[in-house]
Amino acid sequence: MSAIRSVTARRVWDSRGNPTVEVDVQLEDGSFGRAIAPAGASRGRREATDLRDGGFRLRGKDVGRAVRNVVDTIGPVLVGMDAQDQTSVDQAILALDPSPDKSLLGGNATVATSMAVLHAAAAHKEIPLWQHVAQLYGYTPSLPLPEIQIFGGGAHAGRRVDIQDFMIMVPGAASFDEVMEITNEVYFAAGDIMAARGALAGIADEGGWWPNFRSNEEALETLVAAIEKAGEKPGERVVISLDIAASEFGSDGRYRLALEDKEMESGAMIDLLGQWLDAYPIVSIEDPLGEDDPSGMIEFTRRYGERVQIIGDDYLVTNTALVAKGVSDGACNCVLIKVNQIGTVTEAAATYDAARTAGWTAVVSARSGETEDTSISHLSVGLGSQQLKVGSFQRSERMVKWNECLRIQDTLGAHNFAAGAALSKTWWAGKLN
Ligand code: 2PG
Ligand code: MG
């Protein structure tokens, strides 16, 4: 048995310079696991709470209470438990916080603890984390197809443009390694185009170029130009993926694109996105409508669900019940998996399982506030999620996740790359076959 000997926690700092929670778990045999909680900026209303101290110090963002909750409340309950039994460990954490949003302990406290136990259990078995995850949940591991941001926007770029993530995917690549190479070319081609226009103004929170555009659509046009400048034909090997993050600029079925000074109802928003789907090689679109606009999301899925991947992020918040409702309503056809949205590994794995069982695709995702923690690379491989969203192609808290996948590729073999299988229902699958 791999009994937990100690659980300790400390305050560390994330990629935005904000405090966050790091947890260390030591087992009786000396095995060790460590994990750090990430933090979102465009957060869904129904996600697990990040417990912060409030007040004026550190802009209210300190995590002293969350750290103490790990040390004083969660740790003593977990000591002596079997780290291999992730379900019981997470149930013990949940029993300490029956609130629907982990507001008593803090989702930042629970996620770092739950993930650190997962790491310690893998260390005890002397296997990589991805392999432990695959064994625990019974999936066939594979290297994911990355979604990589070229321009940031929305809450990650001072709302300079309304749309949050302008990304590419390279389903036509033969390996994960080749995705990195092609993405490098597109990313720097985009930077060159911006520089030539005198529009290069730094980078956004996730490493994408700062979105110095006159309209949201200009970002799409520039992305297509960058793909071409990189020597690729848009819609062939390289395709576009968007995170609209519509809850950030819409509520109650009304949306306001500040950059265009345009306000519209849900139906007009759906029409606008539909025009973009027709005009650009977009294969995946996240949160096209707001988290409080289920009828919009259902209508969008009815109209476009056969040709494009529709990801629920703020809309589903990695919550099993919300995924079940999405499946029965016909809203979305893909779930974004962010462990810190729900707060424990067990719950996130259950949500993943529910989505895949329903025939949906899934994307394991980072948050906009990240660290050197590479757990999500392993989760994506171990769950066989086939897609991974980490942010852009710059800044170490992003590159560390891509680089970890390259190391895993050395063990798994480059052929074990999920590009062909991922998104089998969508537009580009037809193009590639
Ligand atoms: C998202 C994420 C990552 P945040 O909306 O998908 O891009 O952003 O972590 O700020 O919620
Ligand atoms: Mg999102």
Short mmCIF file of C-alpha atoms and ligand atoms in Angstrom, two decimals:
data_model
loop_
_atom_site.label_atom_id
_atom_site.label_comp_id
_atom_site.label_asym_id
_atom_site.label_seq_id
_atom_site.Cartn_x
_atom_site.Cartn_y
_atom_site.Cartn_z
CA MET A 1 0.00 0.00 0.00
CA SER A 2 1.17 3.48 -0.85
CA ALA A 3 -0.02 5.35 2.22
CA ILE A 4 0.15 9.14 2.35
CA ARG A 5 2.64 10.29 4.99
CA SER A 6 2.35 14.06 4.65
CA VAL A 7 0.57 16.81 2.73
CA THR A 8 2.15 20.25 2.74
CA ALA A 9 1.35 23.44 0.85
CA ARG A 10 2.91 26.79 0.07
CA ARG A 11 2.20 29.98 -1.83
CA VAL A 12 3.93 30.21 -5.22
CA TRP A 13 3.31 32.64 -8.15
CA ASP A 14 1.68 32.10 -11.53
CA SER A 15 2.42 33.43 -15.04
CA ARG A 16 0.48 36.66 -14.36
CA GLY A 17 2.44 37.18 -11.16
CA ASN A 18 -0.52 36.25 -8.99
CA PRO A 19 -0.26 34.04 -5.88
CA THR A 20 -1.33 30.43 -6.26
CA VAL A 21 -1.29 27.17 -4.29
CA GLU A 22 1.37 24.47 -4.58
CA VAL A 23 0.90 21.14 -2.78
CA ASP A 24 3.52 18.48 -1.96
CA VAL A 25 2.43 14.94 -1.13
CA GLN A 26 4.87 12.44 0.38
CA LEU A 27 4.11 8.73 0.68
CA GLU A 28 5.37 6.32 3.35
CA ASP A 29 7.83 4.77 0.87
CA GLY A 30 9.28 8.22 0.08
CA SER A 31 7.43 8.66 -3.23
CA PHE A 32 6.69 12.31 -3.90
CA GLY A 33 4.08 14.25 -5.87
CA ARG A 34 3.70 17.99 -6.48
CA ALA A 35 1.10 20.08 -8.30
CA ILE A 36 0.23 23.77 -8.67
CA ALA A 37 -3.25 25.25 -9.14
CA PRO A 38 -3.71 27.31 -12.35
CA ALA A 39 -6.10 30.29 -12.53
CA GLY A 40 -8.57 31.49 -15.15
CA ALA A 41 -9.39 35.08 -16.14
CA SER A 42 -12.48 34.40 -18.25
CA ARG A 43 -14.12 32.20 -15.66
CA GLY A 44 -17.46 30.45 -15.98
CA ARG A 45 -20.02 31.47 -13.37
CA ARG A 46 -20.53 27.87 -12.28
CA GLU A 47 -16.85 26.90 -11.86
CA ALA A 48 -15.22 25.92 -8.58
CA THR A 49 -14.19 28.98 -6.57
CA ASP A 50 -10.57 30.08 -6.35
CA LEU A 51 -10.36 30.94 -2.65
CA ARG A 52 -8.51 34.24 -2.26
CA ASP A 53 -7.98 36.30 0.87
CA GLY A 54 -9.53 39.55 -0.38
CA GLY A 55 -8.69 42.95 1.09
CA PHE A 56 -6.06 45.33 -0.29
CA ARG A 57 -2.84 43.33 0.10
CA LEU A 58 -1.69 41.70 -3.14
CA ARG A 59 -4.82 43.14 -4.75
CA GLY A 60 -6.91 40.76 -2.69
CA LYS A 61 -5.45 37.76 -4.52
CA ASP A 62 -3.40 36.13 -1.77
CA VAL A 63 -4.09 32.45 -1.11
CA GLY A 64 -3.25 32.23 2.60
CA ARG A 65 -6.62 30.71 3.47
CA ALA A 66 -6.43 28.13 0.67
CA VAL A 67 -2.90 27.11 1.74
CA ARG A 68 -4.06 26.77 5.36
CA ASN A 69 -7.05 24.69 4.24
CA VAL A 70 -4.66 22.19 2.63
CA VAL A 71 -2.34 22.05 5.65
CA ASP A 72 -4.89 22.18 8.48
CA THR A 73 -8.04 20.61 7.03
CA ILE A 74 -7.38 18.42 3.97
CA GLY A 75 -3.92 17.06 4.87
CA PRO A 76 -4.81 15.50 8.23
CA VAL A 77 -7.73 13.62 6.62
CA LEU A 78 -5.61 12.28 3.74
CA VAL A 79 -2.67 11.10 5.88
CA GLY A 80 -2.77 7.29 6.02
CA MET A 81 -4.98 6.96 2.94
CA ASP A 82 -3.85 4.97 -0.11
CA ALA A 83 -2.62 7.34 -2.84
CA GLN A 84 -3.47 4.71 -5.47
CA ASP A 85 -7.13 5.07 -4.55
CA GLN A 86 -7.69 8.46 -6.21
CA THR A 87 -11.47 8.09 -5.96
CA SER A 88 -11.44 7.68 -2.17
CA VAL A 89 -8.92 10.48 -1.77
CA ASP A 90 -11.09 12.85 -3.79
CA GLN A 91 -14.24 11.71 -2.00
CA ALA A 92 -12.57 12.50 1.31
CA ILE A 93 -11.78 16.00 0.00
CA LEU A 94 -15.37 16.43 -1.23
CA ALA A 95 -16.75 15.32 2.14
CA LEU A 96 -14.87 18.23 3.72
CA ASP A 97 -16.51 20.68 1.33
CA PRO A 98 -20.06 19.80 0.34
CA SER A 99 -20.61 23.25 -1.24
CA PRO A 100 -21.48 23.11 -4.97
CA ASP A 101 -18.56 25.40 -5.89
CA LYS A 102 -15.79 24.28 -3.46
CA SER A 103 -16.08 27.67 -1.81
CA LEU A 104 -15.29 26.36 1.69
CA LEU A 105 -11.88 24.85 0.92
CA GLY A 106 -11.26 26.63 -2.38
CA GLY A 107 -11.02 24.90 -5.75
CA ASN A 108 -7.38 26.03 -5.86
CA ALA A 109 -6.71 24.08 -2.63
CA THR A 110 -8.59 20.96 -3.76
CA VAL A 111 -7.20 20.79 -7.30
CA ALA A 112 -3.55 21.15 -6.26
CA THR A 113 -4.01 18.48 -3.58
CA SER A 114 -5.89 16.05 -5.82
CA MET A 115 -3.30 16.41 -8.62
CA ALA A 116 -0.36 16.10 -6.19
CA VAL A 117 -1.78 12.78 -4.94
CA LEU A 118 -2.07 11.62 -8.57
CA HIS A 119 1.62 12.47 -9.09
CA ALA A 120 2.68 10.68 -5.89
CA ALA A 121 0.79 7.54 -6.91
CA ALA A 122 2.57 7.53 -10.29
CA ALA A 123 5.92 8.02 -8.56
CA HIS A 124 5.17 5.08 -6.28
CA LYS A 125 4.55 2.88 -9.33
CA GLU A 126 7.71 4.33 -10.92
CA ILE A 127 5.82 5.14 -14.11
CA PRO A 128 5.14 8.46 -15.85
CA LEU A 129 1.99 10.32 -14.88
CA TRP A 130 0.34 9.78 -18.27
CA GLN A 131 0.73 6.01 -17.87
CA HIS A 132 -0.76 6.09 -14.37
CA VAL A 133 -3.73 8.10 -15.68
CA ALA A 134 -4.25 5.61 -18.54
CA GLN A 135 -4.17 2.67 -16.10
CA LEU A 136 -6.44 4.38 -13.60
CA TYR A 137 -9.16 5.28 -16.10
CA GLY A 138 -8.70 2.58 -18.73
CA TYR A 139 -7.97 4.71 -21.78
CA THR A 140 -5.47 4.09 -24.57
CA PRO A 141 -2.81 6.79 -24.34
CA SER A 142 -2.07 8.94 -27.39
CA LEU A 143 -0.32 12.20 -28.21
CA PRO A 144 -2.91 14.95 -28.63
CA LEU A 145 -3.47 17.30 -31.52
CA PRO A 146 -2.64 20.75 -30.13
CA GLU A 147 -4.80 23.87 -30.45
CA ILE A 148 -2.27 26.72 -30.45
CA GLN A 149 -3.06 30.39 -30.05
CA ILE A 150 -1.67 32.90 -32.56
CA PHE A 151 -3.50 36.03 -31.36
CA GLY A 152 -4.81 36.53 -27.82
CA GLY A 153 -7.85 38.67 -27.13
CA GLY A 154 -10.78 39.25 -24.80
CA ALA A 155 -9.98 39.11 -21.09
CA HIS A 156 -6.42 38.03 -21.90
CA ALA A 157 -5.58 41.20 -23.83
CA GLY A 158 -7.30 44.05 -22.03
CA ARG A 159 -10.38 43.43 -24.21
CA ARG A 160 -8.51 45.03 -27.15
CA VAL A 161 -10.65 42.76 -29.37
CA ASP A 162 -13.78 40.94 -28.21
CA ILE A 163 -12.99 37.39 -29.37
CA GLN A 164 -10.62 35.66 -26.95
CA ASP A 165 -8.54 33.04 -28.79
CA PHE A 166 -7.52 32.93 -32.46
CA MET A 167 -5.83 29.56 -32.80
CA ILE A 168 -4.59 27.07 -35.36
CA MET A 169 -4.65 23.29 -35.43
CA VAL A 170 -2.49 21.21 -37.73
CA PRO A 171 -4.45 18.00 -38.28
CA GLY A 172 -2.48 17.43 -41.48
CA ALA A 173 0.80 17.02 -39.60
CA ALA A 174 2.28 13.55 -39.39
CA SER A 175 3.44 13.89 -35.78
CA PHE A 176 3.27 16.10 -32.71
CA ASP A 177 6.79 17.26 -33.54
CA GLU A 178 5.70 18.38 -36.98
CA VAL A 179 2.79 20.33 -35.47
CA MET A 180 5.32 22.30 -33.44
CA GLU A 181 7.41 23.06 -36.52
CA ILE A 182 4.48 24.22 -38.66
CA THR A 183 3.03 26.24 -35.79
CA ASN A 184 6.37 27.98 -35.31
CA GLU A 185 6.27 29.07 -38.96
CA VAL A 186 2.68 30.36 -38.72
CA TYR A 187 3.24 32.08 -35.36
CA PHE A 188 6.28 34.04 -36.55
CA ALA A 189 4.71 34.75 -39.96
CA ALA A 190 1.84 36.37 -38.06
CA GLY A 191 4.35 38.41 -36.06
CA ASP A 192 6.11 39.50 -39.27
CA ILE A 193 2.81 40.62 -40.81
CA MET A 194 1.96 42.62 -37.68
CA ALA A 195 5.46 44.15 -37.64
CA ALA A 196 5.22 45.16 -41.32
CA ARG A 197 1.96 47.00 -40.53
CA GLY A 198 3.54 48.69 -37.54
CA ALA A 199 1.02 46.82 -35.45
CA LEU A 200 3.30 44.60 -33.37
CA ALA A 201 2.67 45.59 -29.76
CA GLY A 202 3.86 42.70 -27.61
CA ILE A 203 2.05 39.59 -26.48
CA ALA A 204 -1.13 38.75 -24.58
CA ASP A 205 -1.56 36.63 -21.42
CA GLU A 206 -1.10 33.26 -23.11
CA GLY A 207 1.79 34.28 -25.39
CA GLY A 208 -0.26 35.06 -28.53
CA TRP A 209 0.48 38.32 -30.38
CA TRP A 210 -1.27 41.36 -28.91
CA PRO A 211 -4.41 41.85 -31.06
CA ASN A 212 -3.81 45.24 -32.63
CA PHE A 213 -6.75 45.03 -35.06
CA ARG A 214 -9.49 47.38 -36.26
CA SER A 215 -12.12 44.65 -36.19
CA ASN A 216 -12.53 41.12 -34.86
CA GLU A 217 -12.67 39.86 -38.42
CA GLU A 218 -9.34 41.52 -39.27
CA ALA A 219 -7.76 39.07 -36.82
CA LEU A 220 -9.22 36.20 -38.87
CA GLU A 221 -8.02 37.70 -42.15
CA THR A 222 -4.53 38.17 -40.69
CA LEU A 223 -4.51 34.60 -39.41
CA VAL A 224 -5.30 33.30 -42.91
CA ALA A 225 -2.54 35.56 -44.32
CA ALA A 226 -0.08 34.17 -41.74
CA ILE A 227 -0.92 30.57 -42.66
CA GLU A 228 -0.29 31.45 -46.32
CA LYS A 229 2.95 33.32 -45.55
CA ALA A 230 4.11 30.18 -43.75
CA GLY A 231 3.75 28.32 -47.06
CA GLU A 232 0.56 26.48 -46.14
CA LYS A 233 -2.84 26.49 -47.82
CA PRO A 234 -5.46 27.44 -45.21
CA GLY A 235 -7.91 24.58 -44.74
CA GLU A 236 -5.49 21.91 -45.89
CA ARG A 237 -2.88 20.90 -43.30
CA VAL A 238 -3.56 23.95 -41.15
CA VAL A 239 -7.02 24.98 -39.94
CA ILE A 240 -8.46 27.60 -37.60
CA SER A 241 -9.99 27.21 -34.18
CA LEU A 242 -11.67 29.98 -32.16
CA ASP A 243 -12.60 30.53 -28.54
CA ILE A 244 -15.30 33.19 -28.73
CA ALA A 245 -15.68 33.25 -24.90
CA ALA A 246 -19.03 34.91 -25.56
CA SER A 247 -19.99 35.14 -21.88
CA GLU A 248 -17.36 37.88 -21.60
CA PHE A 249 -19.29 40.23 -23.89
CA GLY A 250 -22.84 38.96 -23.75
CA SER A 251 -25.56 38.25 -21.23
CA ASP A 252 -29.23 37.32 -21.41
CA GLY A 253 -28.97 36.62 -25.13
CA ARG A 254 -27.57 40.06 -26.06
CA TYR A 255 -24.03 40.45 -27.33
CA ARG A 256 -21.95 43.58 -27.71
CA LEU A 257 -18.84 43.60 -29.89
CA ALA A 258 -17.14 46.70 -28.47
CA LEU A 259 -14.53 46.92 -31.26
CA GLU A 260 -17.24 47.23 -33.92
CA ASP A 261 -19.62 49.07 -31.58
CA LYS A 262 -22.25 46.56 -32.58
CA GLU A 263 -24.94 45.11 -30.36
CA MET A 264 -27.01 42.11 -31.36
CA GLU A 265 -29.42 39.42 -30.25
CA SER A 266 -28.50 35.77 -30.04
CA GLY A 267 -29.87 35.04 -33.54
CA ALA A 268 -27.74 37.74 -35.17
CA MET A 269 -24.69 36.52 -33.26
CA ILE A 270 -25.30 33.01 -34.63
CA ASP A 271 -25.63 34.44 -38.16
CA LEU A 272 -22.37 36.38 -37.80
CA LEU A 273 -20.47 33.31 -36.59
CA GLY A 274 -22.08 31.30 -39.40
CA GLN A 275 -20.68 33.82 -41.93
CA TRP A 276 -17.23 33.35 -40.43
CA LEU A 277 -17.61 29.56 -40.66
CA ASP A 278 -18.43 29.97 -44.35
CA ALA A 279 -15.62 32.41 -45.08
CA TYR A 280 -12.72 30.92 -43.10
CA PRO A 281 -11.41 27.37 -42.56
CA ILE A 282 -12.68 27.19 -38.97
CA VAL A 283 -13.07 23.65 -37.62
CA SER A 284 -13.64 24.26 -33.93
CA ILE A 285 -15.43 27.00 -32.02
CA GLU A 286 -15.59 27.34 -28.23
CA ASP A 287 -18.33 29.08 -26.24
CA PRO A 288 -19.91 30.66 -29.36
CA LEU A 289 -22.80 31.86 -27.20
CA GLY A 290 -22.95 32.84 -23.54
CA GLU A 291 -23.19 30.52 -20.55
CA ASP A 292 -26.67 31.92 -19.84
CA ASP A 293 -27.92 31.46 -23.42
CA PRO A 294 -28.83 27.76 -23.70
CA SER A 295 -31.35 28.34 -26.49
CA GLY A 296 -28.64 30.12 -28.51
CA MET A 297 -26.21 27.29 -27.90
CA ILE A 298 -28.81 24.67 -28.88
CA GLU A 299 -29.67 26.59 -32.07
CA PHE A 300 -26.01 27.06 -32.97
CA THR A 301 -25.38 23.32 -32.47
CA ARG A 302 -28.46 22.44 -34.53
CA ARG A 303 -27.22 24.58 -37.40
CA TYR A 304 -23.49 23.87 -37.33
CA GLY A 305 -22.93 20.79 -35.15
CA GLU A 306 -22.38 18.49 -38.11
CA ARG A 307 -19.60 20.54 -39.66
CA VAL A 308 -17.72 22.06 -36.76
CA GLN A 309 -16.58 21.09 -33.29
CA ILE A 310 -18.55 23.13 -30.74
CA ILE A 311 -16.76 23.24 -27.40
CA GLY A 312 -18.45 24.07 -24.12
CA ASP A 313 -16.05 25.74 -21.69
CA ASP A 314 -17.80 28.37 -19.53
CA TYR A 315 -21.00 26.67 -20.68
CA LEU A 316 -20.11 23.26 -19.17
CA VAL A 317 -17.33 24.05 -16.64
CA THR A 318 -16.07 20.41 -16.62
CA ASN A 319 -19.24 19.48 -14.75
CA THR A 320 -20.74 16.01 -15.36
CA ALA A 321 -24.33 17.16 -14.80
CA LEU A 322 -23.95 20.09 -17.21
CA VAL A 323 -22.42 17.78 -19.85
CA ALA A 324 -25.34 15.36 -19.40
CA LYS A 325 -27.74 18.27 -19.89
CA GLY A 326 -25.77 19.50 -22.94
CA VAL A 327 -26.01 16.03 -24.45
CA SER A 328 -29.76 15.77 -23.89
CA ASP A 329 -30.42 19.38 -25.01
CA GLY A 330 -28.24 19.06 -28.12
CA ALA A 331 -25.98 21.91 -27.03
CA CYS A 332 -22.25 21.53 -27.95
CA ASN A 333 -20.54 18.38 -29.23
CA CYS A 334 -17.28 18.69 -27.30
CA VAL A 335 -16.25 19.40 -23.72
CA LEU A 336 -13.27 21.43 -22.53
CA ILE A 337 -11.63 19.68 -19.57
CA LYS A 338 -10.04 21.98 -17.00
CA VAL A 339 -9.52 20.11 -13.73
CA ASN A 340 -9.58 23.31 -11.68
CA GLN A 341 -13.06 24.21 -12.98
CA ILE A 342 -14.49 21.29 -11.03
CA GLY A 343 -11.79 20.85 -8.38
CA THR A 344 -10.72 17.18 -8.31
CA VAL A 345 -9.19 14.67 -10.72
CA THR A 346 -11.98 12.15 -10.08
CA GLU A 347 -14.73 14.59 -11.02
CA ALA A 348 -12.86 15.82 -14.12
CA ALA A 349 -12.30 12.22 -15.26
CA ALA A 350 -16.02 11.46 -14.74
CA THR A 351 -16.97 14.46 -16.88
CA TYR A 352 -14.51 13.39 -19.56
CA ASP A 353 -15.95 9.88 -19.47
CA ALA A 354 -19.55 11.14 -19.73
CA ALA A 355 -18.68 13.26 -22.78
CA ARG A 356 -16.78 10.52 -24.61
CA THR A 357 -19.47 7.95 -23.82
CA ALA A 358 -22.01 10.30 -25.43
CA GLY A 359 -19.88 10.39 -28.59
CA TRP A 360 -18.51 13.87 -27.95
CA THR A 361 -14.91 14.92 -28.48
CA ALA A 362 -12.88 16.47 -25.65
CA VAL A 363 -10.06 18.98 -25.28
CA VAL A 364 -7.87 19.04 -22.17
CA SER A 365 -7.05 22.68 -21.46
CA ALA A 366 -4.73 24.96 -19.52
CA ARG A 367 -5.89 28.20 -17.90
CA SER A 368 -4.74 31.69 -18.82
CA GLY A 369 -2.86 31.84 -15.50
CA GLU A 370 -0.38 28.94 -15.60
CA THR A 371 2.90 27.75 -14.13
CA GLU A 372 5.71 25.26 -14.72
CA ASP A 373 3.26 22.46 -13.84
CA THR A 374 2.98 20.00 -16.75
CA SER A 375 0.19 17.79 -15.36
CA ILE A 376 -2.25 18.61 -18.18
CA SER A 377 0.13 17.28 -20.85
CA HIS A 378 0.08 13.95 -19.03
CA LEU A 379 -3.67 14.05 -18.46
CA SER A 380 -4.29 14.66 -22.14
CA VAL A 381 -2.05 11.76 -23.17
CA GLY A 382 -3.27 9.39 -20.45
CA LEU A 383 -6.96 10.03 -21.09
CA GLY A 384 -6.37 9.78 -24.84
CA SER A 385 -8.23 13.11 -25.13
CA GLN A 386 -6.79 13.59 -28.65
CA GLN A 387 -6.74 17.37 -28.26
CA LEU A 388 -4.82 19.74 -25.98
CA LYS A 389 -5.17 23.51 -25.59
CA VAL A 390 -2.35 25.26 -23.78
CA GLY A 391 -2.14 28.80 -25.18
CA SER A 392 0.44 30.08 -27.60
CA PHE A 393 3.93 29.34 -28.88
CA GLN A 394 5.82 31.61 -26.54
CA ARG A 395 6.32 31.98 -22.74
CA SER A 396 7.68 29.11 -20.71
CA GLU A 397 4.46 28.29 -18.83
CA ARG A 398 3.05 27.36 -22.28
CA MET A 399 6.16 25.86 -23.90
CA VAL A 400 6.78 23.60 -20.89
CA LYS A 401 3.52 21.77 -21.70
CA TRP A 402 4.32 21.37 -25.40
CA ASN A 403 7.88 20.29 -24.57
CA GLU A 404 6.58 17.69 -22.11
CA CYS A 405 4.50 16.18 -24.92
CA LEU A 406 7.68 15.92 -27.02
CA ARG A 407 9.36 13.99 -24.20
CA ILE A 408 6.35 11.69 -23.95
CA GLN A 409 6.53 11.24 -27.73
CA ASP A 410 9.97 9.67 -27.25
CA THR A 411 8.40 6.94 -25.11
CA LEU A 412 5.08 6.54 -26.89
CA GLY A 413 6.42 6.77 -30.44
CA ALA A 414 5.69 9.54 -32.94
CA HIS A 415 3.16 7.33 -34.74
CA ASN A 416 0.94 7.44 -31.67
CA PHE A 417 -0.44 10.84 -32.66
CA ALA A 418 -4.16 11.43 -32.57
CA ALA A 419 -4.54 13.93 -35.42
CA GLY A 420 -6.44 11.61 -37.69
CA ALA A 421 -8.79 10.29 -35.05
CA ALA A 422 -9.59 13.53 -33.24
CA LEU A 423 -12.64 15.46 -34.36
CA SER A 424 -13.79 12.62 -36.55
CA LYS A 425 -17.20 14.23 -36.93
CA THR A 426 -15.99 17.55 -38.15
CA TRP A 427 -15.50 19.45 -41.34
CA TRP A 428 -11.82 18.81 -41.86
CA ALA A 429 -12.07 15.09 -41.26
CA GLY A 430 -13.92 14.91 -44.55
CA LYS A 431 -11.28 17.06 -46.19
CA LEU A 432 -8.43 14.88 -45.00
CA ASN A 433 -9.90 11.49 -45.77
C1 2PG B 1 -10.41 29.60 -21.86
C2 2PG B 1 -9.18 29.76 -20.99
C3 2PG B 1 -7.91 29.41 -21.68
P1 2PG B 1 -9.27 31.24 -18.86
O1 2PG B 1 -11.32 30.43 -21.84
O2 2PG B 1 -10.52 28.60 -22.55
O3 2PG B 1 -7.75 30.12 -22.89
O4 2PG B 1 -9.12 31.05 -20.43
O5 2PG B 1 -8.27 30.34 -18.21
O6 2PG B 1 -8.99 32.71 -18.60
O7 2PG B 1 -10.68 30.86 -18.51
MG MG B 2 -12.64 29.14 -23.18
#
